[in-house]
Coordinates of N, CA and C in Angstrom, one line a residue:
X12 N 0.8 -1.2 0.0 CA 0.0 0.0 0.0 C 0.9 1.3 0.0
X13 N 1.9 1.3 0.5 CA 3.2 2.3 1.0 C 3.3 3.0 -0.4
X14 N 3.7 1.4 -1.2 CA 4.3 2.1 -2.8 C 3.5 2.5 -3.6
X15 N 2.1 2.1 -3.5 CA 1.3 2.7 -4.3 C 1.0 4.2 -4.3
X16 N 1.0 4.6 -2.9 CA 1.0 6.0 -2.3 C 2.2 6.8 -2.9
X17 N 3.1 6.2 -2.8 CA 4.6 6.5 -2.9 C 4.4 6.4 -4.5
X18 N 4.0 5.9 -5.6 CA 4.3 5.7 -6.9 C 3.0 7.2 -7.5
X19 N 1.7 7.3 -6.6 CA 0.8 8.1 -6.8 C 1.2 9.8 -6.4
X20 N 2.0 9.9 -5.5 CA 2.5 11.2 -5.0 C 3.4 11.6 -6.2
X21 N 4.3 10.5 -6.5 CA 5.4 11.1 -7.7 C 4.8 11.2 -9.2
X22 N 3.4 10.4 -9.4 CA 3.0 11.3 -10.6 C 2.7 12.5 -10.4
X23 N 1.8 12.5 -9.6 CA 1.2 13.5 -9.1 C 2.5 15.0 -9.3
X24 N 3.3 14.3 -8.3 CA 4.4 16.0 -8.8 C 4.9 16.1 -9.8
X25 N 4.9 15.0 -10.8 CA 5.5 15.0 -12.4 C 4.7 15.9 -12.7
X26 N 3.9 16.1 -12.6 CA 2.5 16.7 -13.8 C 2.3 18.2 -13.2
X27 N 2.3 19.1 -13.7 CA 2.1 20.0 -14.2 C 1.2 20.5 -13.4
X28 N 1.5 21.7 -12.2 CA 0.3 22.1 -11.3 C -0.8 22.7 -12.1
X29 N -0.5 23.6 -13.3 CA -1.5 24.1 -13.5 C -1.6 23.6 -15.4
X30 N -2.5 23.4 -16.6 CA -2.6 23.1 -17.6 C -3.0 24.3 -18.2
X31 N -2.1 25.2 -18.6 CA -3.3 26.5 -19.5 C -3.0 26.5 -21.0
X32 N -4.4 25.4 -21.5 CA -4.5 25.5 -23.1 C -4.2 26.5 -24.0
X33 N -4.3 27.8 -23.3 CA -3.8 29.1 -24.4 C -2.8 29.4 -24.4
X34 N -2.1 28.6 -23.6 CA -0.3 28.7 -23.7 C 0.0 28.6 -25.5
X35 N -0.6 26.9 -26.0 CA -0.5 26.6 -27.4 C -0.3 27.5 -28.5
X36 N 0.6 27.5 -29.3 CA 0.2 28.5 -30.2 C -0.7 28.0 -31.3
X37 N -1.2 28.6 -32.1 CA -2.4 28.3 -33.3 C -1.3 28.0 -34.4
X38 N -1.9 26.7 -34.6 CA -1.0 26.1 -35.8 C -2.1 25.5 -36.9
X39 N -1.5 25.7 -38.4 CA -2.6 25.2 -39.3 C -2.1 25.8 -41.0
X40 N -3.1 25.4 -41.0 CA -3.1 26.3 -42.6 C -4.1 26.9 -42.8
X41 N -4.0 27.8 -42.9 CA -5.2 29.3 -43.3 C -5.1 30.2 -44.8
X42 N -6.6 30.3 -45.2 CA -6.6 30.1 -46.6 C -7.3 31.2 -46.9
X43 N -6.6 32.4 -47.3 CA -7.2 33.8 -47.5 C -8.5 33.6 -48.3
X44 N -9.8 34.3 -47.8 CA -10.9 34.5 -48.3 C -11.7 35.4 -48.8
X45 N -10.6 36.9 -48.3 CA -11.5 38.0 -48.9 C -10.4 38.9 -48.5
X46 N -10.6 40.0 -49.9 CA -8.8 41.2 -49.3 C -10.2 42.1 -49.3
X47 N -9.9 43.3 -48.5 CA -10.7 44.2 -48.0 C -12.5 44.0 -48.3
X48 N -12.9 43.0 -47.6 CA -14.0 42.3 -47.5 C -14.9 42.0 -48.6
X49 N -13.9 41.6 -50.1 CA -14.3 41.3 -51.1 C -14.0 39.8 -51.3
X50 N -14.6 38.9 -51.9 CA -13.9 37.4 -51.5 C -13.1 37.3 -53.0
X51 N -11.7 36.5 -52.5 CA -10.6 35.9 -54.1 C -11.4 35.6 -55.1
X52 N -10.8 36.0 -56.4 CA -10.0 36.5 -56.1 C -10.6 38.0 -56.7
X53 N -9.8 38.6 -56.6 CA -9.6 40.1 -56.0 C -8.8 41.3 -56.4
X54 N -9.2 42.0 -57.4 CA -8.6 43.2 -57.8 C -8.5 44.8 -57.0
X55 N -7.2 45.1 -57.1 CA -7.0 46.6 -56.2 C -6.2 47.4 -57.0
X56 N -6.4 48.5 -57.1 CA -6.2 49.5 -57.7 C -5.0 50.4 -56.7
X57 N -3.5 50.9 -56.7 CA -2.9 51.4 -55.6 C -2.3 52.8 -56.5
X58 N -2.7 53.7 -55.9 CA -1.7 55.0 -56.9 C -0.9 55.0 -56.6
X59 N 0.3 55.4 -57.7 CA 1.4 55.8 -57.4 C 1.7 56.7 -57.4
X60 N 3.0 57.4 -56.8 CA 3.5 59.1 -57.1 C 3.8 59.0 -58.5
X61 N 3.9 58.7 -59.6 CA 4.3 58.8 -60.4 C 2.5 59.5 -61.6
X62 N 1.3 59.1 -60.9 CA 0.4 59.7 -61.2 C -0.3 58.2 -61.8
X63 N 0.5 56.9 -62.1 CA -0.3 55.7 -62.5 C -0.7 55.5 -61.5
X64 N -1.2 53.7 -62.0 CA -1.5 52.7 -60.8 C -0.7 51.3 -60.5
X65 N -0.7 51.0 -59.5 CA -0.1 49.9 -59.5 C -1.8 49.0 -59.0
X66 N -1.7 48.1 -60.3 CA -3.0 47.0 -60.8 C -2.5 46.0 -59.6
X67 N -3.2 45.5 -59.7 CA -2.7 43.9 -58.9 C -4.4 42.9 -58.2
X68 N -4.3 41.7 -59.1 CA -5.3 40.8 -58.8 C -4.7 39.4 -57.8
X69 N -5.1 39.6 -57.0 CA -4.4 38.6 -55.6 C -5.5 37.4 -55.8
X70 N -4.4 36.3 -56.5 CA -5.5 35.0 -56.9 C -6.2 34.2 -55.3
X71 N -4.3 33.9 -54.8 CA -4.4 33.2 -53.5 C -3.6 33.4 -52.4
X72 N -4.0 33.5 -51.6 CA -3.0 33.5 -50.2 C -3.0 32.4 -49.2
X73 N -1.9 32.1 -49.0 CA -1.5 30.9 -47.9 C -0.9 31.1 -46.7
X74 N -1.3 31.0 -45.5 CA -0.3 31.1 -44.2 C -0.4 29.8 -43.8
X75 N 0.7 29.6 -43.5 CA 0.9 28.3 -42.8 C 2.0 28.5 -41.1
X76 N 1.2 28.3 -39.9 CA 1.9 28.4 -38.8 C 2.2 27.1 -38.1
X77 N 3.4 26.9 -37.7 CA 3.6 25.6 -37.4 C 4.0 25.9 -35.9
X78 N 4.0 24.6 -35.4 CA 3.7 24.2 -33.8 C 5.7 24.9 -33.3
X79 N 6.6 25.5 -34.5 CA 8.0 25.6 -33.6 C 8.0 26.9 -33.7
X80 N 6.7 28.1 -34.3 CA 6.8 29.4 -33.7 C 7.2 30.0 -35.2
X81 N 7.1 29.6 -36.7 CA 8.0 29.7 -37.7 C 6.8 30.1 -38.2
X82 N 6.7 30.8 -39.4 CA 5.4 30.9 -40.5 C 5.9 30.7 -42.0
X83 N 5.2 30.4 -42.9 CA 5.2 30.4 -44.3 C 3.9 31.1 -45.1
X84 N 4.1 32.4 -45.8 CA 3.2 32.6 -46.2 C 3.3 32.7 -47.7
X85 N 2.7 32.8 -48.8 CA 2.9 32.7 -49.8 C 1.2 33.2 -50.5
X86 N 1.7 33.8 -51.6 CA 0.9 34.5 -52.3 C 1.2 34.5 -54.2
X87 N 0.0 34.2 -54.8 CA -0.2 34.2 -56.5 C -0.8 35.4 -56.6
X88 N -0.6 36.4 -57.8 CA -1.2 37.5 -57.7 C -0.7 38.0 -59.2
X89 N -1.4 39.0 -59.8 CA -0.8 39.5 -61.2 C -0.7 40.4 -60.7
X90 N 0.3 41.3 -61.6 CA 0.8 43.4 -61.1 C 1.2 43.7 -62.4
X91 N 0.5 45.0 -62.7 CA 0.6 45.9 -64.1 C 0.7 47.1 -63.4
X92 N 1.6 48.0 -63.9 CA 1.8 49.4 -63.9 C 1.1 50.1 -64.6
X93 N -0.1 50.8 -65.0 CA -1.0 51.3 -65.9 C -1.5 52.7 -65.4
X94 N -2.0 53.2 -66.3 CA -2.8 54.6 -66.4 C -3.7 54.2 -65.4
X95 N -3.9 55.7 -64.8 CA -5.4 55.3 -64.1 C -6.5 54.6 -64.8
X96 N -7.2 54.2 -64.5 CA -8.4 53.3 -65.5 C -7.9 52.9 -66.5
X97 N -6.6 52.7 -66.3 CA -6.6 52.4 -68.2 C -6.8 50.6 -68.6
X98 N -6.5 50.5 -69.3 CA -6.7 48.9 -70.0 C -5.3 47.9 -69.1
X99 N -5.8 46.9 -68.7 CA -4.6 46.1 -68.4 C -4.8 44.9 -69.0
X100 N -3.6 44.5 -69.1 CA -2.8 43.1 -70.0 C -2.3 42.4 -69.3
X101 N -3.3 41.7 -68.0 CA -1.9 40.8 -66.8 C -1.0 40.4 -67.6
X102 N 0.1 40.3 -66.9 CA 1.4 39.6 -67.4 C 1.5 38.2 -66.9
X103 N 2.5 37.4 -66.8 CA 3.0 36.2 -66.0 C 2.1 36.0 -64.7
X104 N 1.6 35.1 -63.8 CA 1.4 34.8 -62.6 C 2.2 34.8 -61.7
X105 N 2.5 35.4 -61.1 CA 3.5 35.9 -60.0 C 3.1 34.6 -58.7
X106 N 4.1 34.5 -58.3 CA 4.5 34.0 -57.0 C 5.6 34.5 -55.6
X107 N 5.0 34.7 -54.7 CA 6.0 35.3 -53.5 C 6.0 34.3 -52.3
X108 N 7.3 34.3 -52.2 CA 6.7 33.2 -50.9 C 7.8 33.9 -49.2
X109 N 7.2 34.2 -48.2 CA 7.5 34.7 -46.7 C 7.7 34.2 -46.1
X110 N 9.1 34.1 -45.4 CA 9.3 33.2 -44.1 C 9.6 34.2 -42.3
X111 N 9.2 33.3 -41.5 CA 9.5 34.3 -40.1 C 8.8 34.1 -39.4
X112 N 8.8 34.7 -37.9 CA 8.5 33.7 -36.6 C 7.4 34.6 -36.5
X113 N 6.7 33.6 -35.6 CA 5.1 35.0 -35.0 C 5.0 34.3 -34.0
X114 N 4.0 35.6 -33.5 CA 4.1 35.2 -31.6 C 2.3 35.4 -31.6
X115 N 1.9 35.0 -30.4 CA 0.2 35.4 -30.5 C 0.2 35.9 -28.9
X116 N -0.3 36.9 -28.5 CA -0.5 37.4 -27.2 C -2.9 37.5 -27.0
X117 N -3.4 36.7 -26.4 CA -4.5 36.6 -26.3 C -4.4 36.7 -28.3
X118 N -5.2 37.7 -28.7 CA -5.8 37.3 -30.1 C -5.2 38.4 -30.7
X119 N -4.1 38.6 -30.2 CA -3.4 39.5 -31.5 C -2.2 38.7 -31.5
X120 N -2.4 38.5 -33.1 CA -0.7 37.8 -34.2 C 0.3 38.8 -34.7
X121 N 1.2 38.6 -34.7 CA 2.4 39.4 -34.5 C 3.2 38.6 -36.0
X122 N 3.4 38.5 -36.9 CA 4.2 38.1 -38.1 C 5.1 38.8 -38.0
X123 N 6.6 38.2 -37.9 CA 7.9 39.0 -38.0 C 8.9 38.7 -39.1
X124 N 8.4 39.0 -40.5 CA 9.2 38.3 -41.5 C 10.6 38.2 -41.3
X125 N 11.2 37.2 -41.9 CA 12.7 37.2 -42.1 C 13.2 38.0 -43.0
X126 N 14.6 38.7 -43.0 CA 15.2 39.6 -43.9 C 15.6 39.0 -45.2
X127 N 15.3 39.7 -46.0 CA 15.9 39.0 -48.0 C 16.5 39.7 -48.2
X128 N 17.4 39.8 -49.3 CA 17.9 40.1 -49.7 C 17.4 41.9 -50.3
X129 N 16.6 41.9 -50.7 CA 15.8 43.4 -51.2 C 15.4 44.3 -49.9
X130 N 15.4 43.2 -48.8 CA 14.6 44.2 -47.2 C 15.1 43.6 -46.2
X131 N 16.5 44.9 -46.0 CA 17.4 44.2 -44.7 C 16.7 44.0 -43.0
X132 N 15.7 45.3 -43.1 CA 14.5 45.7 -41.9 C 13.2 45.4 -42.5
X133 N 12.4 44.3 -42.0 CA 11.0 44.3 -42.3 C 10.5 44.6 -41.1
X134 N 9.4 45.3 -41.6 CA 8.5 45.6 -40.1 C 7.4 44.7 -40.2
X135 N 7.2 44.5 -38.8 CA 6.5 43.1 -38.7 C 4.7 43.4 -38.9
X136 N 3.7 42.7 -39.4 CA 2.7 42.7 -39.7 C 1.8 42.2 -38.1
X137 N 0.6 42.7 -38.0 CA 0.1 42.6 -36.7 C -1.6 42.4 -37.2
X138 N -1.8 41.5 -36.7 CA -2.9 41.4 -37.3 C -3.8 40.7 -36.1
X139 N -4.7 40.2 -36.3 CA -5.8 39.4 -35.2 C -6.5 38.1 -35.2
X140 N -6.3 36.9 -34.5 CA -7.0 35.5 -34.7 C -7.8 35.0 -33.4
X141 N -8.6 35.0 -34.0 CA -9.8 34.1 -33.2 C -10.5 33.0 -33.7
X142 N -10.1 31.8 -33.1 CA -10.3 30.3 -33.1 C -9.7 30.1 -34.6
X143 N -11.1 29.9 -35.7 CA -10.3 29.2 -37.3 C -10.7 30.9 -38.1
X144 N -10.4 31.8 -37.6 CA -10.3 33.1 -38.4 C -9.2 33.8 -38.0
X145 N -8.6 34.7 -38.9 CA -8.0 35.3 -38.8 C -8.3 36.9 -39.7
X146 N -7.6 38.0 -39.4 CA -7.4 39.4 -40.1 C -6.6 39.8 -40.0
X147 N -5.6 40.2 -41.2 CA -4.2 40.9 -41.5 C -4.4 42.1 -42.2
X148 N -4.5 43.2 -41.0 CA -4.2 44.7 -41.9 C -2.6 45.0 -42.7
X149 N -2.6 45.6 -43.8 CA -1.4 45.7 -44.2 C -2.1 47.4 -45.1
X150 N -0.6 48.1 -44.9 CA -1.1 49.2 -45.5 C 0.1 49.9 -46.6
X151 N -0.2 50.0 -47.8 CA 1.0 49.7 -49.3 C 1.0 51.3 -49.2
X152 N 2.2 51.2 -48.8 CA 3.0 52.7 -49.1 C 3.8 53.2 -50.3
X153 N 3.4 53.9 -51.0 CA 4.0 54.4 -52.4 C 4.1 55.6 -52.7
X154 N 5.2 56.4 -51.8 CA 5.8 57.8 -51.8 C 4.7 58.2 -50.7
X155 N 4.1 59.0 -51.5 CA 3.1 60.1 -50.2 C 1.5 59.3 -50.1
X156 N 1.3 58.0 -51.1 CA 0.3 57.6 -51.2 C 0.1 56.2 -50.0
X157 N -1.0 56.3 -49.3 CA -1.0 55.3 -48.6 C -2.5 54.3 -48.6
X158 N -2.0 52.9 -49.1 CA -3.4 52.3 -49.3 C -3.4 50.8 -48.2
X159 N -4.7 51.0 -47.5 CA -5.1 49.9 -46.7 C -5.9 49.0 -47.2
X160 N -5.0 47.8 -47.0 CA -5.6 46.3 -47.3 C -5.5 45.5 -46.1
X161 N -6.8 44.9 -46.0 CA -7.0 43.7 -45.1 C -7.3 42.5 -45.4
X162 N -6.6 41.1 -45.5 CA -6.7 39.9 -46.2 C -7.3 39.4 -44.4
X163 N -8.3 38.7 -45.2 CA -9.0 37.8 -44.1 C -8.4 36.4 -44.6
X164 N -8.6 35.6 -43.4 CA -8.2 34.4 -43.5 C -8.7 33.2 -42.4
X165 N -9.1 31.5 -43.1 CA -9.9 31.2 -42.7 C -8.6 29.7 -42.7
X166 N -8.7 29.0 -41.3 CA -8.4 27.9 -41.1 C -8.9 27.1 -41.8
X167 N -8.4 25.9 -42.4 CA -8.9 24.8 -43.5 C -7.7 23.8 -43.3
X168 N -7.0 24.0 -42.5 CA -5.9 22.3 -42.0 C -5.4 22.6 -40.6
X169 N -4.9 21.3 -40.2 CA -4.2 21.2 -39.1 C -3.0 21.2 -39.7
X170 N -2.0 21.1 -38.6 CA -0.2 20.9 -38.8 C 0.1 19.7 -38.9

């Protein structure tokens, strides 16, 4: 009876006084569904100082957060330089792909890309998740012109 007590005390102190689930970080795959509350895909129009636009139709967006704190995000999208309103001729299908750690404090996500080659300082993106949703404000700066975009984003896999 001694050892059983004695074998029952010592799990007992193995384990963990307290279990708090929201320690976990949100891991998955999340599958952009709509850039400024329009659903993919999705054309935006951005001025530039130069008096054009920078075109751009954002086919798909992918974030993927894994359980070691790392992200992958990756984006298909076409970009034309054109007159205001004027006629566009997408070019090639573009592909970009993002790497870098994020942190989540209650339901704000913190994205802190890694540096490339083109962008020694990235500033990190901050955005917000609750349960299988997410919202990433981002705002495209082009000289004096400033345009806000928000890609929503919807869980669709585990890690």
């Amino acid at each position: 009876m001694m050892r059983l007590v004695t074998l029952l005390l010592s799990v007992l102190l193995a384990l963990p006084a307290r279990v708090n689930a929201n320690t976990a970080l949100p891991t998955g795959l999340f599958v952009a569904n709509a850039l400024n509350a329009h659903p993919l895909p999705r054309v935006e129009r951005v001025p530039s100082v130069d008096g054009w636009e920078h075109w751009f139709k954002l086919e798909r967006g992918l974030l993927t957060l894994r359980p070691d704190g790392r992200f992958i995000a990756s984006f298909r999208y076409y970009r034309q330089h054109v007159k205001p309103r004027g006629a566009v001729r997408p070019g090639p299908l573009l592909n970009e792909t993002y790497k870098g750690r994020f942190s989540v404090q209650g339901t704000r996500l913190t994205l802190n890309p890694d540096p490339t080659k083109k962008y020694k300082k990235v500033k990190p993106i901050i955005g917000t998740i609750s349960g299988t949703r997410m919202s990433l404000p981002y705002i495209v700066a082009e000289g004096q012109s400033k345009h806000p975009l928000r890609l929503d984003l919807k869980r669709e896999g585990n890690w």
